[in-house]
Tab-separated table of C-alpha atoms in Angstrom:
chain	number	residue	atom	x	y	z
A	1	MET	CA	0.000	0.000	0.000
A	2	PRO	CA	1.504	3.400	-0.944
A	3	ALA	CA	2.366	5.469	2.104
A	4	ARG	CA	0.468	8.703	2.555
A	5	HIS	CA	0.465	11.311	5.244
A	6	THR	CA	-1.984	14.050	6.118
A	7	VAL	CA	-0.939	17.244	7.863
A	8	PRO	CA	-3.028	20.438	7.629
A	9	SER	CA	-1.341	23.269	5.788
A	10	ALA	CA	-1.832	26.915	4.941
A	11	ALA	CA	-0.863	26.211	1.334
A	12	ALA	CA	-3.810	26.695	-0.977
A	13	PRO	CA	-4.465	26.236	-4.676
A	14	THR	CA	-4.293	29.301	-6.861
A	15	GLY	CA	-5.898	30.453	-10.062
A	16	GLY	CA	-9.535	29.372	-9.773
A	17	GLY	CA	-8.841	26.400	-7.555
A	18	ARG	CA	-5.828	25.148	-9.494
A	19	THR	CA	-2.477	24.416	-7.863
A	20	SER	CA	0.626	26.169	-9.187
A	21	VAL	CA	3.564	23.890	-9.944
A	22	VAL	CA	7.136	24.472	-11.096
A	23	VAL	CA	9.342	21.828	-12.698
A	24	ARG	CA	13.090	21.861	-12.151
A	25	ALA	CA	15.395	19.465	-13.972
A	26	ALA	CA	19.026	19.292	-15.018
A	27	ASP	CA	18.156	18.959	-18.708
A	28	PRO	CA	15.472	20.584	-20.896
A	29	ILE	CA	14.125	17.288	-22.250
A	30	SER	CA	13.272	15.956	-18.803
A	31	ARG	CA	11.713	19.255	-17.830
A	32	ALA	CA	9.616	19.440	-20.991
A	33	GLY	CA	8.424	15.868	-20.476
A	34	ALA	CA	7.322	16.503	-16.894
A	35	GLU	CA	5.609	19.753	-17.855
A	36	ALA	CA	3.730	17.966	-20.628
A	37	GLN	CA	2.522	15.384	-18.098
A	38	LEU	CA	1.401	18.058	-15.644
A	39	ARG	CA	-0.455	20.117	-18.292
A	40	ARG	CA	-2.796	17.168	-18.752
A	41	HIS	CA	-4.103	17.540	-15.189
A	42	PRO	CA	-7.031	20.007	-14.900
A	43	GLY	CA	-6.219	20.855	-11.278
A	44	LEU	CA	-2.723	22.137	-12.029
A	45	GLU	CA	-1.186	25.176	-13.688
A	46	LEU	CA	2.474	25.677	-14.542
A	47	ALA	CA	4.283	28.620	-12.992
A	48	ALA	CA	7.534	30.354	-13.908
A	49	GLU	CA	10.697	28.649	-12.679
A	50	ASP	CA	11.546	31.555	-10.367
A	51	ALA	CA	8.399	30.725	-8.365
A	52	ALA	CA	10.050	27.539	-7.063
A	53	GLY	CA	10.015	27.504	-3.267
A	54	ALA	CA	7.318	30.179	-2.984
A	55	PRO	CA	4.525	29.513	-0.445
A	56	GLY	CA	1.632	27.610	-2.011
A	57	VAL	CA	3.665	26.597	-5.084
A	58	VAL	CA	4.687	22.958	-5.453
A	59	THR	CA	8.094	22.285	-6.989
A	60	VAL	CA	8.698	19.057	-8.888
A	61	LEU	CA	12.426	18.321	-8.822
A	62	LEU	CA	13.688	15.672	-11.253
A	63	ALA	CA	17.040	14.018	-10.634
A	64	GLU	CA	18.917	10.797	-11.241
A	65	SER	CA	19.568	10.408	-7.511
A	66	ALA	CA	19.464	12.425	-4.298
A	67	ASP	CA	23.164	13.274	-4.359
A	68	ALA	CA	24.786	16.123	-2.456
A	69	ALA	CA	23.873	18.712	-5.093
A	70	VAL	CA	20.212	17.643	-5.115
A	71	VAL	CA	20.060	17.670	-1.301
A	72	ALA	CA	21.514	21.192	-1.300
A	73	THR	CA	18.795	22.235	-3.754
A	74	LEU	CA	16.149	20.653	-1.527
A	75	ARG	CA	17.396	22.610	1.470
A	76	ARG	CA	17.140	25.853	-0.493
A	77	LEU	CA	13.642	25.053	-1.708
A	78	VAL	CA	12.182	23.856	1.599
A	79	ARG	CA	12.828	26.767	3.925
A	80	GLY	CA	9.508	26.790	5.781
A	81	ALA	CA	6.288	24.928	6.440
A	82	ASP	CA	4.564	26.246	3.290
A	83	GLN	CA	7.191	25.111	0.771
A	84	ARG	CA	6.314	21.802	-0.924
A	85	VAL	CA	8.639	19.663	-3.047
A	86	VAL	CA	7.961	16.454	-4.949
A	87	LEU	CA	11.231	14.646	-5.705
A	88	VAL	CA	11.262	12.348	-8.740
A	89	VAL	CA	14.358	10.136	-8.866
A	90	GLU	CA	15.738	7.202	-10.822
A	91	ARG	CA	17.474	5.610	-7.835
A	92	MET	CA	18.135	6.353	-4.175
A	93	ARG	CA	20.445	4.935	-1.537
A	94	GLU	CA	19.274	4.547	2.059
A	95	ALA	CA	21.468	7.390	3.322
A	96	GLU	CA	20.118	9.670	0.592
A	97	LEU	CA	16.545	8.712	1.481
A	98	LEU	CA	16.926	9.712	5.129
A	99	GLU	CA	18.620	12.981	4.213
A	100	ALA	CA	15.918	13.869	1.676
A	101	VAL	CA	13.168	13.157	4.206
A	102	GLU	CA	14.855	15.259	6.850
A	103	CYS	CA	15.134	18.111	4.323
A	104	GLY	CA	11.336	18.173	4.263
A	105	VAL	CA	10.437	16.577	0.917
A	106	ALA	CA	6.649	16.178	0.680
A	107	ALA	CA	6.689	13.207	-1.699
A	108	ILE	CA	9.159	10.963	-3.504
A	109	LEU	CA	8.355	9.149	-6.745
A	110	TRP	CA	10.339	6.736	-8.863
A	111	ARG	CA	10.788	8.116	-12.378
A	112	ARG	CA	9.503	4.852	-13.832
A	113	GLU	CA	6.209	5.369	-11.951
A	114	ALA	CA	5.760	9.093	-12.667
A	115	THR	CA	2.811	8.884	-15.063
A	116	ALA	CA	0.658	11.953	-15.614
A	117	GLU	CA	-1.954	10.687	-13.167
A	118	ARG	CA	0.553	9.622	-10.519
A	119	LEU	CA	2.612	12.801	-10.743
A	120	GLY	CA	-0.468	15.022	-10.646
A	121	ARG	CA	-1.791	13.175	-7.599
A	122	ALA	CA	1.508	13.654	-5.773
A	123	VAL	CA	1.559	17.385	-6.550
A	124	LEU	CA	-1.988	17.901	-5.294
A	125	ALA	CA	-1.279	15.876	-2.158
A	126	ALA	CA	1.819	17.965	-1.480
A	127	ALA	CA	-0.175	21.186	-1.938
A	128	ARG	CA	-2.659	19.991	0.695
A	129	GLY	CA	0.148	19.311	3.155
A	130	GLU	CA	-0.026	15.588	2.482
A	131	GLY	CA	2.457	13.472	0.601
A	132	ASP	CA	3.585	9.951	-0.078
A	133	LEU	CA	6.470	7.595	-0.435
A	134	PRO	CA	6.472	4.384	-2.456
A	135	ALA	CA	5.893	1.439	-0.118
A	136	ASP	CA	9.390	0.078	-0.716
A	137	LEU	CA	10.972	3.415	0.210
A	138	LEU	CA	8.901	3.703	3.382
A	139	GLY	CA	10.026	0.232	4.414
A	140	ARG	CA	13.660	1.151	3.789
A	141	LEU	CA	13.232	4.371	5.754
A	142	ILE	CA	11.777	2.597	8.777
A	143	THR	CA	14.502	-0.060	8.646
A	144	GLN	CA	17.257	2.531	8.440
A	145	VAL	CA	16.115	4.836	11.206
A	146	GLY	CA	15.328	1.851	13.388
A	147	ARG	CA	18.894	0.644	12.933
A	148	LEU	CA	20.226	4.089	13.795
A	149	GLN	CA	18.019	4.284	16.877
A	150	ARG	CA	19.166	0.886	18.134
A	151	SER	CA	22.813	1.751	17.601
A	152	VAL	CA	22.414	4.894	19.723
A	153	GLN	CA	20.149	3.622	22.467
A	154	GLY	CA	21.366	0.032	22.576
A	155	GLN	CA	18.097	-1.565	23.561
A	156	PRO	CA	15.256	-1.520	21.041
A	157	GLY	CA	11.769	-1.113	22.399
A	158	HIS	CA	12.789	1.191	25.240
A	159	ALA	CA	10.706	4.233	24.321
A	160	PRO	CA	11.536	7.507	26.059
A	161	SER	CA	8.765	9.838	27.084
A	162	GLY	CA	7.736	12.556	24.669
A	163	LEU	CA	4.666	11.315	22.817
A	164	SER	CA	1.197	10.741	24.159
A	165	GLU	CA	-0.393	7.325	23.781
A	166	ARG	CA	-2.704	8.749	21.096
A	167	GLU	CA	0.232	10.212	19.141
A	168	SER	CA	2.141	6.940	19.346
A	169	ASP	CA	-0.886	4.970	18.128
A	170	VAL	CA	-1.422	7.292	15.183
A	171	LEU	CA	2.255	7.357	14.196
A	172	ARG	CA	2.541	3.579	14.403
A	173	LEU	CA	-0.264	3.228	11.857
A	174	VAL	CA	1.250	5.984	9.722
A	175	ALA	CA	4.497	3.986	9.663
A	176	GLU	CA	2.545	0.943	8.477
A	177	GLY	CA	1.233	2.903	5.474
A	178	TRP	CA	-2.369	3.560	6.586
A	179	ASP	CA	-4.033	6.720	5.293
A	180	THR	CA	-6.042	9.182	7.398
A	181	GLY	CA	-9.426	7.529	6.895
A	182	GLU	CA	-8.059	4.070	7.653
A	183	ILE	CA	-6.321	5.294	10.814
A	184	ALA	CA	-9.502	6.992	11.988
A	185	ALA	CA	-11.535	3.810	11.472
A	186	ARG	CA	-8.912	1.622	13.126
A	187	LEU	CA	-8.677	3.807	16.251
A	188	SER	CA	-12.355	4.871	16.322
A	189	TYR	CA	-11.401	8.527	15.881
A	190	SER	CA	-12.746	11.078	13.430
A	191	GLU	CA	-10.530	11.997	10.482
A	192	ARG	CA	-10.327	15.524	11.915
A	193	THR	CA	-8.926	14.106	15.162
A	194	VAL	CA	-6.249	12.177	13.278
A	195	LYS	CA	-5.319	15.290	11.295
A	196	ASN	CA	-5.167	17.358	14.488
A	197	VAL	CA	-2.944	14.776	16.192
A	198	LEU	CA	-0.504	14.805	13.276
A	199	HIS	CA	-0.597	18.587	12.981
A	200	GLY	CA	0.060	19.049	16.704
A	201	LEU	CA	2.876	16.531	16.628
A	202	THR	CA	4.649	17.997	13.617
A	203	THR	CA	4.239	21.548	14.932
A	204	ARG	CA	5.505	20.754	18.440
A	205	LEU	CA	8.525	18.794	17.239
A	206	GLN	CA	9.168	21.095	14.227
A	207	LEU	CA	8.821	18.246	11.732
A	208	ARG	CA	8.165	18.807	8.050
A	209	ASN	CA	5.666	16.114	7.129
A	210	ARG	CA	4.508	12.528	7.662
A	211	ALA	CA	7.700	10.860	6.473
A	212	HIS	CA	9.819	13.132	8.666
A	213	ALA	CA	7.544	12.343	11.630
A	214	VAL	CA	7.961	8.588	11.098
A	215	ALA	CA	11.736	8.963	10.790
A	216	HIS	CA	11.889	11.026	13.975
A	217	ALA	CA	9.621	8.668	15.921
A	218	VAL	CA	11.597	5.548	15.020
A	219	ARG	CA	14.961	7.260	15.498
A	220	GLU	CA	13.955	8.401	19.002
A	221	GLY	CA	12.426	5.057	19.918
A	222	TYR	CA	8.835	6.303	20.144
A	223	ILE	CA	7.507	3.535	17.893
């Protein structure tokens, strides 16, 4: 199941309900291809490249991998809670995955899966303050941060204080790939309650999004 997260955001669509999106790529052919895909989605409108990183504008960044130069670009683009980036990559090592998540990427897609429908869905999710990782990447993320947490704390399963029982329950299901509606049904909460729990958690701990929250929770031994 693809991983999705839901965190309320001030970012809002522009231009008659459409979301503004900028494409950045190292070569013009890749950029033109992504823009052609995005133009097919009625909920999106392309913006000038200098709008990248502006509040309410989603940036699609295409790269072969999340190398040091791409990570540096991500850090420039994601400077605050309202900046949204969808990273589309050909390949990604575990260390690059963790660094990209901690930069605040809203969504990561494999290039081979970035169809017009899939890319458009990721952009709209990012604009709403949601996002997603492919299931295989989420599994790698959880494995990696869990390994880091165990190496630091020595004993897995010893969770320090810091999260409420409700927050831990919600994050555990987030880590398993459940979406907001599924989490609400599983815990007998309303979807608004689940969104409020995630929003409060990410705000209090200064986390960027769902993936960053999962990474932080596993690294600190909360889940």
